[in-house]
Coordinates of C-alpha atoms in Angstrom, one line a residue:
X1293 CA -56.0 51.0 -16.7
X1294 CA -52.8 49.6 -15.7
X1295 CA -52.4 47.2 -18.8
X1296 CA -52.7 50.9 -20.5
X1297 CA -50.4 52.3 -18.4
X1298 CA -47.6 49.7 -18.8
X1299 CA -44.5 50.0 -21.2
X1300 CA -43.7 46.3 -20.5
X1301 CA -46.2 43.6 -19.8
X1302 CA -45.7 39.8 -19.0
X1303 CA -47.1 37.1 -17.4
X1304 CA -45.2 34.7 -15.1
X1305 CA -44.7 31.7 -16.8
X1306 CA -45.3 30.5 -20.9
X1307 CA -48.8 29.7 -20.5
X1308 CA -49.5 32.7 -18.3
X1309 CA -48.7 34.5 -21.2
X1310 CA -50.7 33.0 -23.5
X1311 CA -54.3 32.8 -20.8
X1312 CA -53.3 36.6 -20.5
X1313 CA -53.4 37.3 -23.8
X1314 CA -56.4 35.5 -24.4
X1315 CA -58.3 37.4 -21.6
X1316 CA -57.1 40.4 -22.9
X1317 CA -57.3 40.9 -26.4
X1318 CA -55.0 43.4 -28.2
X1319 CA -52.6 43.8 -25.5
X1320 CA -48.8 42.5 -26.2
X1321 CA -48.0 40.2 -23.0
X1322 CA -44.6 38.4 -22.9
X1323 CA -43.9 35.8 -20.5
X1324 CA -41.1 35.8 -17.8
X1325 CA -41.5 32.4 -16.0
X1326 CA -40.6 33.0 -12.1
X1327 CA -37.5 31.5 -10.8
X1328 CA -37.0 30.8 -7.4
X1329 CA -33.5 31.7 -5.2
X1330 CA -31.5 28.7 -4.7
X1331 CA -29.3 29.4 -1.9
X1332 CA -32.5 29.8 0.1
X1333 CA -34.1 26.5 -0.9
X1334 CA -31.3 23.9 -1.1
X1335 CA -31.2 21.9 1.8
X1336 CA -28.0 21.8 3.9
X1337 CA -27.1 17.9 2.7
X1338 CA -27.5 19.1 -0.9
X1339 CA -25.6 22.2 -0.7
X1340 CA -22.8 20.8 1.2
X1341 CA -22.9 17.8 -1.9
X1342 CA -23.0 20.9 -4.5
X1343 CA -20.4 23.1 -2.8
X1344 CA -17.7 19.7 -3.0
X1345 CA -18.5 18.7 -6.9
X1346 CA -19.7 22.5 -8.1
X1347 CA -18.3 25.3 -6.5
X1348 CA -19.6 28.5 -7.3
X1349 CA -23.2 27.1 -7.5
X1350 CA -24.7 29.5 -5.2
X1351 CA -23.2 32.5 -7.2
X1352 CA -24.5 31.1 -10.5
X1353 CA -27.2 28.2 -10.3
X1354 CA -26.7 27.7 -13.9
X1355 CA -23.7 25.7 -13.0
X1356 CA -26.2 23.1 -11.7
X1357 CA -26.4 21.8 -15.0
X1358 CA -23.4 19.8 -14.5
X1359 CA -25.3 17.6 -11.6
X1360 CA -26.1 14.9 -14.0
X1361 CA -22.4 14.2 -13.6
X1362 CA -22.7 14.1 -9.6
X1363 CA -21.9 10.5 -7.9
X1364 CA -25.2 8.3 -7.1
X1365 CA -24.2 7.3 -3.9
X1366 CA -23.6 10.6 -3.0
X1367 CA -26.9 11.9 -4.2
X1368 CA -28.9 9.6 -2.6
X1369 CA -27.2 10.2 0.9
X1370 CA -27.7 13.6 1.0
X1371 CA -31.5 12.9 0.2
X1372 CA -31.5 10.3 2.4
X1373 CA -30.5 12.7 5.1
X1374 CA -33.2 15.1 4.3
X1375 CA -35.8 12.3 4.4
X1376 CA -34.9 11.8 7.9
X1377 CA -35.0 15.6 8.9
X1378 CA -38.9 16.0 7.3
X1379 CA -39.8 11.8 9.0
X1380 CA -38.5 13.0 12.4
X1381 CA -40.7 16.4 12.2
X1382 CA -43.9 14.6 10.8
X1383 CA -43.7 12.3 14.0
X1384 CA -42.8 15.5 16.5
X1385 CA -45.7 17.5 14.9
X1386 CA -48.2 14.7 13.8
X1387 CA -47.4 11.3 16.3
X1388 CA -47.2 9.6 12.6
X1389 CA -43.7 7.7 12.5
X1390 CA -43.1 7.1 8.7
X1391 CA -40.5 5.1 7.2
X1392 CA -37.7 6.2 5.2
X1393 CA -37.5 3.3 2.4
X1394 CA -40.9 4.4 1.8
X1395 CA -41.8 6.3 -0.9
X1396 CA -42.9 9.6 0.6
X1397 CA -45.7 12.1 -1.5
X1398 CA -46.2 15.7 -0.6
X1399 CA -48.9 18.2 -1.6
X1400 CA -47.8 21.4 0.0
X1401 CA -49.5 24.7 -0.7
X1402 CA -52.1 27.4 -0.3
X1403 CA -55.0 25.5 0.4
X1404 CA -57.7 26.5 -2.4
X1405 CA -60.1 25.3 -4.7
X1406 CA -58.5 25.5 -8.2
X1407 CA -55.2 23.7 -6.6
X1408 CA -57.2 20.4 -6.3
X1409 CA -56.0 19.3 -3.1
X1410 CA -58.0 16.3 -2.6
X1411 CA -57.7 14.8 -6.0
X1412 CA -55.4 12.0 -4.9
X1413 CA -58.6 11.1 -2.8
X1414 CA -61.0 10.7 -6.3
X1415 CA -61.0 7.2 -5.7
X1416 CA -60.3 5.9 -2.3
X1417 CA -60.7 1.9 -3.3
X1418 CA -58.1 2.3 -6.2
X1419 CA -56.0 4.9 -4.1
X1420 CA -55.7 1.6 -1.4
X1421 CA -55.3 -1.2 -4.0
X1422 CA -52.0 0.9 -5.2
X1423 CA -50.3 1.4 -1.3
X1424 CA -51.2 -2.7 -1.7
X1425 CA -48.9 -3.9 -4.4
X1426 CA -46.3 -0.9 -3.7
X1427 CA -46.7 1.0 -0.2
X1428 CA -46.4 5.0 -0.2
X1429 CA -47.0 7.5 2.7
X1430 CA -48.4 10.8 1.9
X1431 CA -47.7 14.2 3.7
X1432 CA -49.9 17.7 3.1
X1433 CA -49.5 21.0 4.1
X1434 CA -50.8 24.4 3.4
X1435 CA -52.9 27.4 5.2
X1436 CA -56.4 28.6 3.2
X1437 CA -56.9 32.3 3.3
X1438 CA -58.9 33.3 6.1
X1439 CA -61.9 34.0 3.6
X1440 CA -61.5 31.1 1.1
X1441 CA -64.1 28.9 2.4
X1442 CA -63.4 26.6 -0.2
X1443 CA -59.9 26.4 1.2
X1444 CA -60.6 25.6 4.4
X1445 CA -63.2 22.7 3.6
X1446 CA -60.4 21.0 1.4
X1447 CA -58.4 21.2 5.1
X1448 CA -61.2 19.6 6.9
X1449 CA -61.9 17.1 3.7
X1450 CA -58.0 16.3 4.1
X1451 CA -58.3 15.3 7.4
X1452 CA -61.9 13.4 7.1
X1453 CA -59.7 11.0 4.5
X1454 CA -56.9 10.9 6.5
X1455 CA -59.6 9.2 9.5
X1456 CA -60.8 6.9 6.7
X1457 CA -57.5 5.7 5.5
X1458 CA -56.3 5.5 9.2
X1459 CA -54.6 2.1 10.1
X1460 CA -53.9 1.3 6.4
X1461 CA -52.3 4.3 4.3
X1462 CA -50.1 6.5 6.0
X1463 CA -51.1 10.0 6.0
X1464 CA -49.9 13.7 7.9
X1465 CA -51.0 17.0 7.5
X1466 CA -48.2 19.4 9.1
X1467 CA -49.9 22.4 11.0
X1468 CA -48.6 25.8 10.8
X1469 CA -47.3 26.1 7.5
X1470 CA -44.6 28.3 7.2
X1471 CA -40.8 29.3 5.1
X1472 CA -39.3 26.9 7.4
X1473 CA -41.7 23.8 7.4
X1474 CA -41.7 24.3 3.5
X1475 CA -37.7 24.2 3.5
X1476 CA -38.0 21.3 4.9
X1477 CA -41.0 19.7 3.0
X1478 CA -39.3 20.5 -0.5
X1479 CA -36.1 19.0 0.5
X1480 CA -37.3 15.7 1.9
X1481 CA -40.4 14.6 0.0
X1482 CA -39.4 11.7 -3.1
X1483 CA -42.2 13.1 -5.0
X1484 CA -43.5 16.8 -5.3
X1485 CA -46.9 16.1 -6.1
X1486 CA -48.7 18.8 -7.8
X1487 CA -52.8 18.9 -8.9
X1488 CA -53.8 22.2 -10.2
X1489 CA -57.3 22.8 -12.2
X1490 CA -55.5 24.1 -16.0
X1491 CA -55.3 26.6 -16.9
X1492 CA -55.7 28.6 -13.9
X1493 CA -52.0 27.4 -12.0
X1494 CA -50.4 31.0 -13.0
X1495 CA -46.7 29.8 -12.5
X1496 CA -46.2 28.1 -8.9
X1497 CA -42.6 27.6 -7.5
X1498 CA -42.9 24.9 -5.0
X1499 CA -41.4 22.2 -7.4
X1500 CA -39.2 24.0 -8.7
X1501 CA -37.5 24.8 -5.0
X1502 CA -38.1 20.5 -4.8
X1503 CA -36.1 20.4 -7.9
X1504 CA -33.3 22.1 -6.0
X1505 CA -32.9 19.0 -3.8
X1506 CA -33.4 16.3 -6.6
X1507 CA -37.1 15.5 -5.9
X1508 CA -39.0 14.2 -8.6
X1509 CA -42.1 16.7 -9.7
X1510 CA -45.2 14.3 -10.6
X1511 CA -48.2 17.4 -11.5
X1512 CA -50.7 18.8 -13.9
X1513 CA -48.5 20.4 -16.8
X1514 CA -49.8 23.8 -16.5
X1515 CA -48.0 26.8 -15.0
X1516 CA -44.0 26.5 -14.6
X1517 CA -44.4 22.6 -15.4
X1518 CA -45.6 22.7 -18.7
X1519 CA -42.4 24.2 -19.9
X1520 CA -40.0 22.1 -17.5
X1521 CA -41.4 18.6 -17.7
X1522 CA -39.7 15.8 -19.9
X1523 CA -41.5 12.6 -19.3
X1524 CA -39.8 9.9 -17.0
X1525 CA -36.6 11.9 -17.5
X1526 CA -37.3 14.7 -14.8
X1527 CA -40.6 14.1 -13.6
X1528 CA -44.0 13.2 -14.7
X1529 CA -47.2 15.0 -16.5
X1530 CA -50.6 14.4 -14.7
X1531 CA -53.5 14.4 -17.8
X1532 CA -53.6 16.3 -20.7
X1533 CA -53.0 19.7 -18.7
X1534 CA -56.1 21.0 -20.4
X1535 CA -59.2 22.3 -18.7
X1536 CA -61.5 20.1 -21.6
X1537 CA -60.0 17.0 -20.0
X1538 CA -59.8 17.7 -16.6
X1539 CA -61.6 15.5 -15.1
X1540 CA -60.0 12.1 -16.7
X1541 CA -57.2 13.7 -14.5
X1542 CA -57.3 11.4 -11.7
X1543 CA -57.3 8.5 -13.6
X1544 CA -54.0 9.9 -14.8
X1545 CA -52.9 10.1 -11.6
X1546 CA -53.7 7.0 -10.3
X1547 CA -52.6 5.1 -13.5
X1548 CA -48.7 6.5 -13.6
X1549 CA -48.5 5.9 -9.8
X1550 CA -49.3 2.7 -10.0
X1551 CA -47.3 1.6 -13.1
X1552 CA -44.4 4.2 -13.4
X1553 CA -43.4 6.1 -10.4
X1554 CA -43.7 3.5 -7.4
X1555 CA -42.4 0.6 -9.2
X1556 CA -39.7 2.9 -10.5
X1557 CA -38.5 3.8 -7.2
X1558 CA -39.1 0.1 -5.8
X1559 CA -37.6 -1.7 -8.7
X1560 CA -35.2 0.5 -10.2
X1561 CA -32.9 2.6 -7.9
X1562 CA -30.7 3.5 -10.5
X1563 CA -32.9 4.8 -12.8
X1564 CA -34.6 6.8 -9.9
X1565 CA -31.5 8.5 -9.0
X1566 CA -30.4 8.9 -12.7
X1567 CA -34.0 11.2 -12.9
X1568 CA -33.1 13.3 -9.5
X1569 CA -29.7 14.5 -11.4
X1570 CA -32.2 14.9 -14.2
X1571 CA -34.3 17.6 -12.0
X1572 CA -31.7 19.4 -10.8
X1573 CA -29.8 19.9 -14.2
X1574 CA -32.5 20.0 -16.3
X1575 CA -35.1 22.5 -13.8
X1576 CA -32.8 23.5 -11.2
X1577 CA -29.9 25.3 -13.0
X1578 CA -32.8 27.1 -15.4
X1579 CA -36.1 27.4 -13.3
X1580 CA -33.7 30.1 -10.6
X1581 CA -33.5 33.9 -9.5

């Protein structure tokens, strides 16, 4: 009834569109990928680093483009200094003190099914083997509706790894997730990690607010991302973003951890921080509201 009712219908990213239209046969959907609001989401070390070198940013993101011109050392103190901010409230809410020449994951989100949060835990030998030859630490946080079972035994499979891996992979799951704990969370992770089931991620906005704050989106191409992502320039796909393939998606995973993004950010410093202007003038100055 309501798609007969509507003058104007759209879906909320490219792909949304095209699911939409799919399910829906007949109907003219266009697609109006979400934004998010960047004032909101910029962390205070980034805006204060925008505000010197782009004034008028907050007024019109699209200015943002320009950050590929930003100074390195610059860049990488102001993310330095949100690092810090999310390490010290990981050790006040979790007792787990991480370190910030670490390379830091986060998976943070509503906790359900079709978002995949445990696929990073596929294969908990190989998982290992990686921290091995390049140590990472890895932060989650999220809230599962109060009747998505499914959600809620992710949470308590989250935590059942996190025992297992105890004493040799350093893991956190933040409680109470919240705007707040998320500001922080999208400002201070290196990599946004990102594992929906295709093609049912609808948009999602989380990486594009990480984008904001030059973090590095590693996830499934589907939603938001499959329009966004430009391989080892402003991120990195996970798997063929296709539902036919899914499951050869932890392998994906696993395999670009282990030979692009932690030796990357190990080896190559420059390069890493060359990808961070990347993400904000390539997602951050498009992907707003």
């Amino acid at each position: 009834v309501a798609l007969n009712l509507s003058g104007y219908v759209n879906g909320v990213a490219e792909r949304h569109a095209e699911t939409s239209r799919r399910m829906f046969k007949g109907f003219r959907i266009h697609a109006i990928t979400n934004g998010v609001h960047a004032a909101t989401w910029t962390s205070q070390s980034f805006a204060r680093l925008y505000q010197a070198h782009i004034p008028h940013w907050q007024h019109e993101p699209e200015l943002l483009v320009w950050a590929d011109r930003l100074p390195d050392a610059e860049v990488w103190s102001a993310h330095q200094e949100a690092k810090r901010a999310l390490l010290s409230r990981i050790e006040e809410l979790c007792g787990v003190a991480m370190a910030a020449d670490v390379p830091l994951i986060a998976w943070a989100r509503r906790m359900t099914g079709y978002k995949r949060p445990e696929l990073l835990f596929s294969d908990l030998e190989r998982l290992v083997a990686i921290h091995r030859g390049h140590p990472f630490q890895v932060v989650f946080a999220g809230k599962a509706h109060p009747q998505d079972g499914t959600g809620e035994q992710a949470i308590e499979g989250i935590h059942h790894r996190m025992h297992e891996l105890s004493g040799v992979l350093p893991i956190a799951f933040l409680p109470n997730y919240d705007m707040e704990l998320a500001r922080i969370l999208v400002a201070g992770a290196d990599v946004w990690l990102n594992t929906p089931l295709p093609p049912l991620e609808a948009s999602g906005t989380s990486g594009m607010k990480a984008a904001l704050n030059g973090v590095l989106n590693f996830s499934v191409p589907d939603g938001w991302w499959q329009e966004a992502v430009i391989e080892d320039d402003n991120g990195w796909g996970i798997g063929e973003g296709t539902r036919e393939h899914a499951d050869q998606d932890a392998t994906s995973l696993y395999d670009k951890l282990e030979h692009k993004v932690l030796p990357l950010y190990y080896n190559d410093r420059v390069k890493w921080i060359w990808m961070m202007k990347q993400s904000i003038s390539k997602i951050a100055y498009y992907f707003n509201s």
